[in-house]
Structures are given as C-alpha cells and as structure tokens.
Coordinates of C-alpha atoms in Angstrom, one line a residue:
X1 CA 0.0 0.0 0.0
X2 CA 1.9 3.0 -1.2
X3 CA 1.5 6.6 1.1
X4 CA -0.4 8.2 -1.3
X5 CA -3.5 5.7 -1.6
X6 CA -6.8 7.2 0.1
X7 CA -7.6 5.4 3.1
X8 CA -8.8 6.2 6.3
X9 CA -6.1 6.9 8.0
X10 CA -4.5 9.2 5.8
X11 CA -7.7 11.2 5.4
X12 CA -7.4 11.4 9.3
X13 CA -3.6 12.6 8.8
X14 CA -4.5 15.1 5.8
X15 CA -7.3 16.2 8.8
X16 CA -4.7 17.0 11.8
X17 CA -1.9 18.7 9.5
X18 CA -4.4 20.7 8.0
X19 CA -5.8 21.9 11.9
X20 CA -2.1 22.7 13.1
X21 CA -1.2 24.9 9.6
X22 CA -4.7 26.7 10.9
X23 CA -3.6 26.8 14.0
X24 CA -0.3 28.4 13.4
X25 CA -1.7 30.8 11.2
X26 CA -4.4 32.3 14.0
X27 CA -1.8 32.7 16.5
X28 CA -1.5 36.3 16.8
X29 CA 1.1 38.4 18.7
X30 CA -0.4 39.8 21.4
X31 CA 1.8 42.3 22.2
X32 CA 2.1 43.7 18.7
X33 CA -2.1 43.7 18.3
X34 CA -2.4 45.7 21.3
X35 CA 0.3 48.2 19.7
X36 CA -1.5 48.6 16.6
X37 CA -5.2 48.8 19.0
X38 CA -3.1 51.8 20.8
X39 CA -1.8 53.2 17.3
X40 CA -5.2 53.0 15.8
X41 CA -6.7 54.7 18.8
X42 CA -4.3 57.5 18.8
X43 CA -5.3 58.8 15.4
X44 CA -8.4 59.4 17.1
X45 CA -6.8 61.8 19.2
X46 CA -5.0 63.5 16.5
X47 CA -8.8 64.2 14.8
X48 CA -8.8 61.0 12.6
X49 CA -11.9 59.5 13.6
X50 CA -12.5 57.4 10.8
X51 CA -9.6 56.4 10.2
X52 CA -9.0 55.4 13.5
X53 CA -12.7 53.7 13.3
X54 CA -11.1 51.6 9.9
X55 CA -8.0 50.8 11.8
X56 CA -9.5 49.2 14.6
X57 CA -12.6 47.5 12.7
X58 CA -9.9 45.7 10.2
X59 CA -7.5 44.8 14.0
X60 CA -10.6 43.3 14.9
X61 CA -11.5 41.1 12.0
X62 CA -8.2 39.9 12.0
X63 CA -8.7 38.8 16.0
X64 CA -12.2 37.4 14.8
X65 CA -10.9 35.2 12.3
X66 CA -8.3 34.0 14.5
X67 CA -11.0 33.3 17.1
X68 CA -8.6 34.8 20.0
X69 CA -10.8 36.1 23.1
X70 CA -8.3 38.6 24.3
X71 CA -7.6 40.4 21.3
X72 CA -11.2 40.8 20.1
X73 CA -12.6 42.2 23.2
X74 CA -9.5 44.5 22.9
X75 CA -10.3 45.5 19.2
X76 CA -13.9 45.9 20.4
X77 CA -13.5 48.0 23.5
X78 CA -11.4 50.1 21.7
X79 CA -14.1 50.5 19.0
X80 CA -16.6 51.3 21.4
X81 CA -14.3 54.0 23.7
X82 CA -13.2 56.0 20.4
X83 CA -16.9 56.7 20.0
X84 CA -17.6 57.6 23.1
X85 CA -14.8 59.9 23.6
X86 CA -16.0 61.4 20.5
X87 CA -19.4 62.0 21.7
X88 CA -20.3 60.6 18.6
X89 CA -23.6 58.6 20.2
X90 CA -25.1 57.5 17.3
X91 CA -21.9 55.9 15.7
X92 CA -21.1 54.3 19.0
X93 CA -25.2 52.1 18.1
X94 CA -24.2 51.5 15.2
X95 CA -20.8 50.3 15.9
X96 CA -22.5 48.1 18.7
X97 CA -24.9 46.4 16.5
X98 CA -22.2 46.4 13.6
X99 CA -20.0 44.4 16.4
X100 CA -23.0 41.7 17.6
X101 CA -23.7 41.0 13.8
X102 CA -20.5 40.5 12.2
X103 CA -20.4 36.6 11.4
X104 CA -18.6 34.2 13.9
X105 CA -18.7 37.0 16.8
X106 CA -17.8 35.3 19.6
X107 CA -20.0 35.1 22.8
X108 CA -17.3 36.2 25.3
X109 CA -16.5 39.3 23.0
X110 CA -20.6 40.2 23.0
X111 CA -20.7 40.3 26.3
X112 CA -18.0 42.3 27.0
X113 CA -18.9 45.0 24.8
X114 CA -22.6 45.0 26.1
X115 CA -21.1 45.5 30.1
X116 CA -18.9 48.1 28.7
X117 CA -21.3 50.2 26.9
X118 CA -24.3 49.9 29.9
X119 CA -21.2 51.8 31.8
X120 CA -21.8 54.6 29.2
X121 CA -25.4 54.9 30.3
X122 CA -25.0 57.3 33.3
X123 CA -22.6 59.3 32.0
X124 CA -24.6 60.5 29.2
X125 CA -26.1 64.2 28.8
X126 CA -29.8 63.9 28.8
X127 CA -32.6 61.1 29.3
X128 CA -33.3 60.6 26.0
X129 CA -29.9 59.8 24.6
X130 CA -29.8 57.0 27.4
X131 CA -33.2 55.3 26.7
X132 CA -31.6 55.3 22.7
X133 CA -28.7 53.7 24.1
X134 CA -30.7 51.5 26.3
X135 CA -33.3 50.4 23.5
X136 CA -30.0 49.8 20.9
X137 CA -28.3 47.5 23.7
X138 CA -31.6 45.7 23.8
X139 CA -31.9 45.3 20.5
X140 CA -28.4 43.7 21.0
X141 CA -29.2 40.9 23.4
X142 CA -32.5 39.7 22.5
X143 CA -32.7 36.2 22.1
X144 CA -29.2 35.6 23.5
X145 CA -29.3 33.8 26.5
X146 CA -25.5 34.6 27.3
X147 CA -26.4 38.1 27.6
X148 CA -30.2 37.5 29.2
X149 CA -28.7 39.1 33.1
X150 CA -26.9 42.3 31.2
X151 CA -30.9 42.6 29.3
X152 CA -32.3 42.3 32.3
X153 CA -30.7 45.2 34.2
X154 CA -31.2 47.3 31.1
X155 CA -34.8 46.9 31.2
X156 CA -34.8 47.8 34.9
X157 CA -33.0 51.1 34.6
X158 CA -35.0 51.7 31.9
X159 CA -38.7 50.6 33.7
X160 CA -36.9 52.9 36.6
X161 CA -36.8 55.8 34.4
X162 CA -40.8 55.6 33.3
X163 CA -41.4 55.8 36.9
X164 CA -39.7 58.6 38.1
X165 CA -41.6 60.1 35.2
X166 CA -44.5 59.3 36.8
X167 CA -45.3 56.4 33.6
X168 CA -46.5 53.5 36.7
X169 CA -48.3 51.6 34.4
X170 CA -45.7 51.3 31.5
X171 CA -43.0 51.1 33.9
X172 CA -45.2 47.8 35.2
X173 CA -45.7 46.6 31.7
X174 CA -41.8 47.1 30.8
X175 CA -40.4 45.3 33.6
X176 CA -42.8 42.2 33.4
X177 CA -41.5 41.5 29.8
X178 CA -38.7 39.8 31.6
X179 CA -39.2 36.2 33.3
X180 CA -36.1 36.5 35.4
X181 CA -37.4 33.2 37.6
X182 CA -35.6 31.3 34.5
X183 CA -32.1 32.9 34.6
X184 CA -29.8 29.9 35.9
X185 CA -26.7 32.7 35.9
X186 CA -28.3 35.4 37.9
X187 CA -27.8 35.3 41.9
X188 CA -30.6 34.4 43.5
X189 CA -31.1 38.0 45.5
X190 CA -30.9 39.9 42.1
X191 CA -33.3 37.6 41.0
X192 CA -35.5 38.4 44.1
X193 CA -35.3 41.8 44.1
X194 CA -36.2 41.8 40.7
X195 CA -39.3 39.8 41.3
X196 CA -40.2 42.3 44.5
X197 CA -39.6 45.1 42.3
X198 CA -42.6 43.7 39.5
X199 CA -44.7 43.1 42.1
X200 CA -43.8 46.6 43.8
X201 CA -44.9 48.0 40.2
X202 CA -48.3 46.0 40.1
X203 CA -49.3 47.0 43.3
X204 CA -48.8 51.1 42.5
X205 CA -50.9 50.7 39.7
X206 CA -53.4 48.5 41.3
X207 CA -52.8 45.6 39.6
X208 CA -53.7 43.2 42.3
X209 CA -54.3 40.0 40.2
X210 CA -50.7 40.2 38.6
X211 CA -48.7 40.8 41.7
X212 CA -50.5 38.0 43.2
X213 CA -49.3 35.9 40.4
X214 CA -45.7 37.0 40.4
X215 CA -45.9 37.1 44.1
X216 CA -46.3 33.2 43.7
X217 CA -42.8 32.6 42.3
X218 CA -41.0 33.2 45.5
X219 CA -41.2 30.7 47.8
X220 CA -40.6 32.0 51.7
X221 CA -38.0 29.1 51.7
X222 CA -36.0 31.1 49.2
X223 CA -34.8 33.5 52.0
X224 CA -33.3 30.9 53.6
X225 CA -29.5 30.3 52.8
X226 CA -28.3 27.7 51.0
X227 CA -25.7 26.1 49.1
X228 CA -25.0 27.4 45.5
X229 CA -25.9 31.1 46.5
X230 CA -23.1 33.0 46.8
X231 CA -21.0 33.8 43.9
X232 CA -19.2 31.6 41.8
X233 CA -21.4 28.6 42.9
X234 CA -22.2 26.3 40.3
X235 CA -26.2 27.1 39.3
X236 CA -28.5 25.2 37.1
X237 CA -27.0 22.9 34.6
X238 CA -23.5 23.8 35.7
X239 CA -23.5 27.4 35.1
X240 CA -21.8 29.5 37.3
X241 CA -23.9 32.6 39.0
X242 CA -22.7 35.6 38.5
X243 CA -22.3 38.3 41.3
X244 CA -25.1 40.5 42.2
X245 CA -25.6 44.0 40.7
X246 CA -24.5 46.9 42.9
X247 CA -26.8 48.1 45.2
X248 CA -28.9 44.6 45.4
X249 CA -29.9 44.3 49.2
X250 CA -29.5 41.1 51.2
X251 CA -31.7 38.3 51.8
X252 CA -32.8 39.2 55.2
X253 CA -33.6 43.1 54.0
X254 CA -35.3 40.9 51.0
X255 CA -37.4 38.7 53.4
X256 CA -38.8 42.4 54.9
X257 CA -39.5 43.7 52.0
X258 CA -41.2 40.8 50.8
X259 CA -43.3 40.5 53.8
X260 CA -44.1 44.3 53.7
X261 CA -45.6 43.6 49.8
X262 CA -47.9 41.1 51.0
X263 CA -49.1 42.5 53.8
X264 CA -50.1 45.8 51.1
X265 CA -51.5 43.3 49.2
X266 CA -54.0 41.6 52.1
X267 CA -55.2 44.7 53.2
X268 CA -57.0 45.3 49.9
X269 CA -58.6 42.2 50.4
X270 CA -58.7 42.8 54.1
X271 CA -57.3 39.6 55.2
X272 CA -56.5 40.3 58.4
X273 CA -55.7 36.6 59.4
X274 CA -53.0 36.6 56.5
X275 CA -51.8 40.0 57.5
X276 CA -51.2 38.3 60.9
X277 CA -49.0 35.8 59.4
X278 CA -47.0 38.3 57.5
X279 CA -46.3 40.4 60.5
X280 CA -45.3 37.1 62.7
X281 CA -42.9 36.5 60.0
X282 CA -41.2 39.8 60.1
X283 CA -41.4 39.8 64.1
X284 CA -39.4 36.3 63.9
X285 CA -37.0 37.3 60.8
X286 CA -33.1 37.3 62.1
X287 CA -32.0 40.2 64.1
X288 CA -35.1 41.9 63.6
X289 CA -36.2 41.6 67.7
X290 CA -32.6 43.1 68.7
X291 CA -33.6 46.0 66.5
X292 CA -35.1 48.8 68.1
X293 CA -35.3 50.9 65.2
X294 CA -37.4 48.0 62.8
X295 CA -39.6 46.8 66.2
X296 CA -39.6 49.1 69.2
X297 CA -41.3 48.1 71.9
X298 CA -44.8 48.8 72.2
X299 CA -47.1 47.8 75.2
X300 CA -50.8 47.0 74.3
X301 CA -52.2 50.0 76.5
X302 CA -50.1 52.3 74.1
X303 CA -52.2 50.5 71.3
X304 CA -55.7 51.4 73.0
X305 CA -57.5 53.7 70.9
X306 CA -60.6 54.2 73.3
X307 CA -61.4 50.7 73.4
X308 CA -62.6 50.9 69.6
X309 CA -61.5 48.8 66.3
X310 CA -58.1 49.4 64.4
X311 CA -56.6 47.8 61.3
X312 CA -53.2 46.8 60.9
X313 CA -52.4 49.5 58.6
X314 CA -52.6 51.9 61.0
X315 CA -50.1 50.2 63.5
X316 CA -46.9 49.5 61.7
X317 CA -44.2 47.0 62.6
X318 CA -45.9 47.1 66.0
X319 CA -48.6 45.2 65.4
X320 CA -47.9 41.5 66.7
X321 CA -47.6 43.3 70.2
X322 CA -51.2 43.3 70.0
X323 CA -53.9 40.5 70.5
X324 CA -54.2 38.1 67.9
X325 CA -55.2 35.3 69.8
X326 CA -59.4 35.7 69.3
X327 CA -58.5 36.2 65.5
X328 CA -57.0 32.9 65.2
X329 CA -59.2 31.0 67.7
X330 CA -62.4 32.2 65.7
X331 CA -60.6 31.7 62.3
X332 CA -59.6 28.0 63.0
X333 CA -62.6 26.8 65.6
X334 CA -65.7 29.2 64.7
X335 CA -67.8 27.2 67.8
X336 CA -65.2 27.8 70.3
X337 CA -65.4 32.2 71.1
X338 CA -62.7 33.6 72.3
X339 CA -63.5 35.3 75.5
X340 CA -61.4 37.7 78.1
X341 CA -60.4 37.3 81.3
X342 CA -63.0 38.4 83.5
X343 CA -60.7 41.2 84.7
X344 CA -60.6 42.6 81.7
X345 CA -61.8 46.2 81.0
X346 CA -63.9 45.0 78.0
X347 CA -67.7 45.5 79.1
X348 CA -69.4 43.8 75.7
X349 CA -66.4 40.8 75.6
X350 CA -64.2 40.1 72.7
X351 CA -65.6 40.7 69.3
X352 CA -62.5 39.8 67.2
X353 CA -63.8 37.5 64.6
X354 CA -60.9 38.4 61.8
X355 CA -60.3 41.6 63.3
X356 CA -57.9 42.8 65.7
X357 CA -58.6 43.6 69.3
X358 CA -56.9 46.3 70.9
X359 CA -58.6 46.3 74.6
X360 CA -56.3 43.0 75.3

C-alpha cells in the first residue's frame, strides 16, 4: 500500500496537519495587536476619527478570524471608547450592532462589549440619549441567552426611568417583559429583588391580580440560605452565578421587603388573618427583635384607641404586640369564642372575629 493511496487513516492525517497549519496561522502576537489597537486609537486623538474607526474595525477582524478572546474584546473596546470619547452617540449604536452582527462574533466578546457600553449609560447628557442607548443595547441581546442578566438590568434602569416620570403603568408593563425566575446565571437576591420590584410595580398601579401571580414565584423558603448562593457557585445545569448588581440588598432586607408587599396586598382584600401571618414572619426574621429601630417596643395599652377597632395598617411593625389570639381561635374553631379574662376592661367581651382587638 503505497503513502499516497486514500484510506482512512490518511484522510485522518491530511485532517490533523491541516488543523495545526490553521492553528499556526491564527496565533496572533499579542503584544504587537495591542500596539497597533493603541496606534489606531491614537489617530483618534489626533482628529482621525475614521480612520482610527477603519484601523481598529480591520484589527478586529483579524482577531475574529483567528478566534482569540483577548484580542477581540480588545479590538472591540477600543471600537466602542473611540466613540464615546468622541461624543459621537449614534456611531457608538451603530458600531454596537455592527460588532454583535459580524459573522462568527464570539460570545465572550458580546458580552464584553454590552457590560462596557451599559457603563456609558450614566454618564450620558440627557434622558433621551440614554433610553436610545438602552433600546440599541436591547436590541443587542435579545434572544441571546449569554447576555439574558446584562438585558435584564437594562430593562430595569429603563422601567426605573418611566417611573420617576410618573409612567406606573408602562413602567409595570416594561419590567414584566422579563421572566427573570428562568435565569440559571443570575444570583438568586438579584433575581429576588427583581421579582419584588414587579410586584412593587403592580401594586402602584393596582394591579392586584398580577402581583399576586408574580408574588407566587417566591417561595418564603428562598430567604433561607443555601448552598449554590453565593458567587461563583455552580447554578442550574452547571452554570456558574454571576455576582449580584451593585446596590442589590440582602436576603434578610429581602425577606422584609417581601413580607411588607404582602401584607399591602391583604389589606386590599382585608385579610386580616394573612396579615397576621405576614407580621409574625417579620417579628421572627433574624436580628429583627434586637432591633429597636425595625420593632420598638410597644405595650398594648399604648395600642388602645378608646377601646374601639383598628386595622393593621394603622399600626406599623408594632402590630404583633397586639392580640391576635381571638383572630385565630375564631378563624380555626368558629364554635369555640374567644372570651377575656374576666378582669378585663372590655364591658361587651371580645368581638375579634378576623379583626384585631386592641382592649387585650
């Protein structure tokens, strides 16, 4: 059998010389691409914006092609900072979506770009040349699940901007439009606080039935700490969750917060006994007892309001220092009437039948 016959084995060998030679020609020198990035960027300085722009797009094709991580987000930050330096906002969308569309862009290099331009946000003159930035970066990362946390916080900031406009409703609308309960990636208090934050929405604009619903995908078990929720635990289907955004509070502020919702939410349904429950959650939440500023102590007499009927709105944090216990007993065992002691000041006896009593 001579060495040039076709067989499998030489096909195999034709294969493997033929990956190396590709190999060695997409190595690129690291140091001399980030000279060239500096060179190209320099012109921009000097007042050659396009040809600075044409410098850096063709540095990072060349990175592309060679699929090397490092150099393209190099190329690509670069892209993106000439623009911005320039003030030149609508070239720096353009180059963004030009960047995300150019064929075999790899994943890494996306998302690199997307985190560095959302830094751009803040900085920006007015409102409306942040919401265009905003919309273009969504644009960007729909339908990419590697870039599903970064489209998230975008659509917050920008539901956060309706409503300090006073927009409740489209704020509402805009931040349900992402399901973050299915993000493997994102740490579980972002993805709380999210949640809280819908349902926060809902509830401004009266929208009871749909912040009951999203209510429902937090389980009160999920403020309990476990394994796999700090960062870089290993998530769903082995993906590692990412670090929480800045300003995301803890669980335990969470928990309060979460508790505080619901117990808005049973007063417009004037569930008192649920209410109850809330409030005995918050009363045995850590640290809160040791507290004095969250739950002060109140004595019942301080709660009297000439022995008449009060609802827990008008109490506060206070209200499990009142008497609960003829809600409950009537809630659970309707036969069995909860009477006072016959000491007590009440002349008519206890009437608390899912109310609360104050005379106790």
């Amino acid at each position: 059998m001579s060495v040039g016959e076709f067989t499998v084995s030489n096909i195999h060998m034709d294969e493997d010389k033929r990956e190396e030679e590709k190999q060695k020609d997409s190595q690129l020198d690291i140091e001399k691409f980030k000279v060239d990035v500096a060179a190209a960027e320099q012109l921009a300085e000097q007042g050659d914006f396009t040809r600075s722009l044409e410098a850096l797009l063709n540095l990072e094709k060349q990175a592309r092609v060679a699929e090397d991580v490092t150099a393209s987000k190099a190329a690509c930050s670069a892209v993106l900072q000439v623009c911005h330096k320039a003030n030149h906002l609508k070239q720096l969308e353009e180059h963004i979506v030009l960047l995300a569309k150019r064929r075999g862009q790899l994943k890494q290099v996306i998302q690199a770009f997307v985190r560095q331009a959302m830094g751009y946000i803040d900085g920006l003159p007015n409102q409306e040349s942040q919401v265009s930035l905003i919309k273009t970066l969504q644009t960007v990362t729909e339908g990419k699940i590697f870039v599903e946390i970064e489209r998230a916080r975008l659509t917050r900031k920008l539901a956060a901007m309706r409503e300090a406009e006073g927009n409740i409703a489209e704020a509402a609308d805009i931040l349900q439009e992402v399901a973050v309960e299915t993000f493997g990636a994102m740490a579980k208090t972002e993805k709380i606080a999210y949640i809280l934050e819908q349902v926060r929405l809902c509830l401004a604009k009266k929208d009871y039935i749909r912040a009951q619903i999203l209510a429902r995908k937090i389980s009160p078990r999920a403020f309990q700490k476990q394994q796999g929720d700090s960062t870089g635990e290993i998530g769903i289907e082995g993906t590692a969750i990412e670090e929480a955004d800045a300003g995301i509070p803890s669980l335990g502020e969470l928990k309060l917060r979460y508790y505080e919702l619901m117990i808005t939410y049973h007063q417009h349904y004037n569930s008192y006994l649920e209410i109850c429950r809330c409030y005995k959650a918050i009363y045995e939440s850590d640290g809160v007892q040791d507290d004095p500023a969250v739950w002060g102590p109140v004595s019942c007499r301080d709660r009297r309001v000439g022995h008449s009927w009060q609802r827990p709105q008008k109490l506060g944090v206070h209200w499990l220092h009142v008497c609960t216990l003829g809600c409950l007993v009537n809630h659970f065992a309707p036969s069995a009437r909860f009477a006072p002691a016959a000491s007590s000041n009440l002349s008519g006896g206890c009437r608390c039948r899912q109310q609360v009593c104050l005379n106790h």
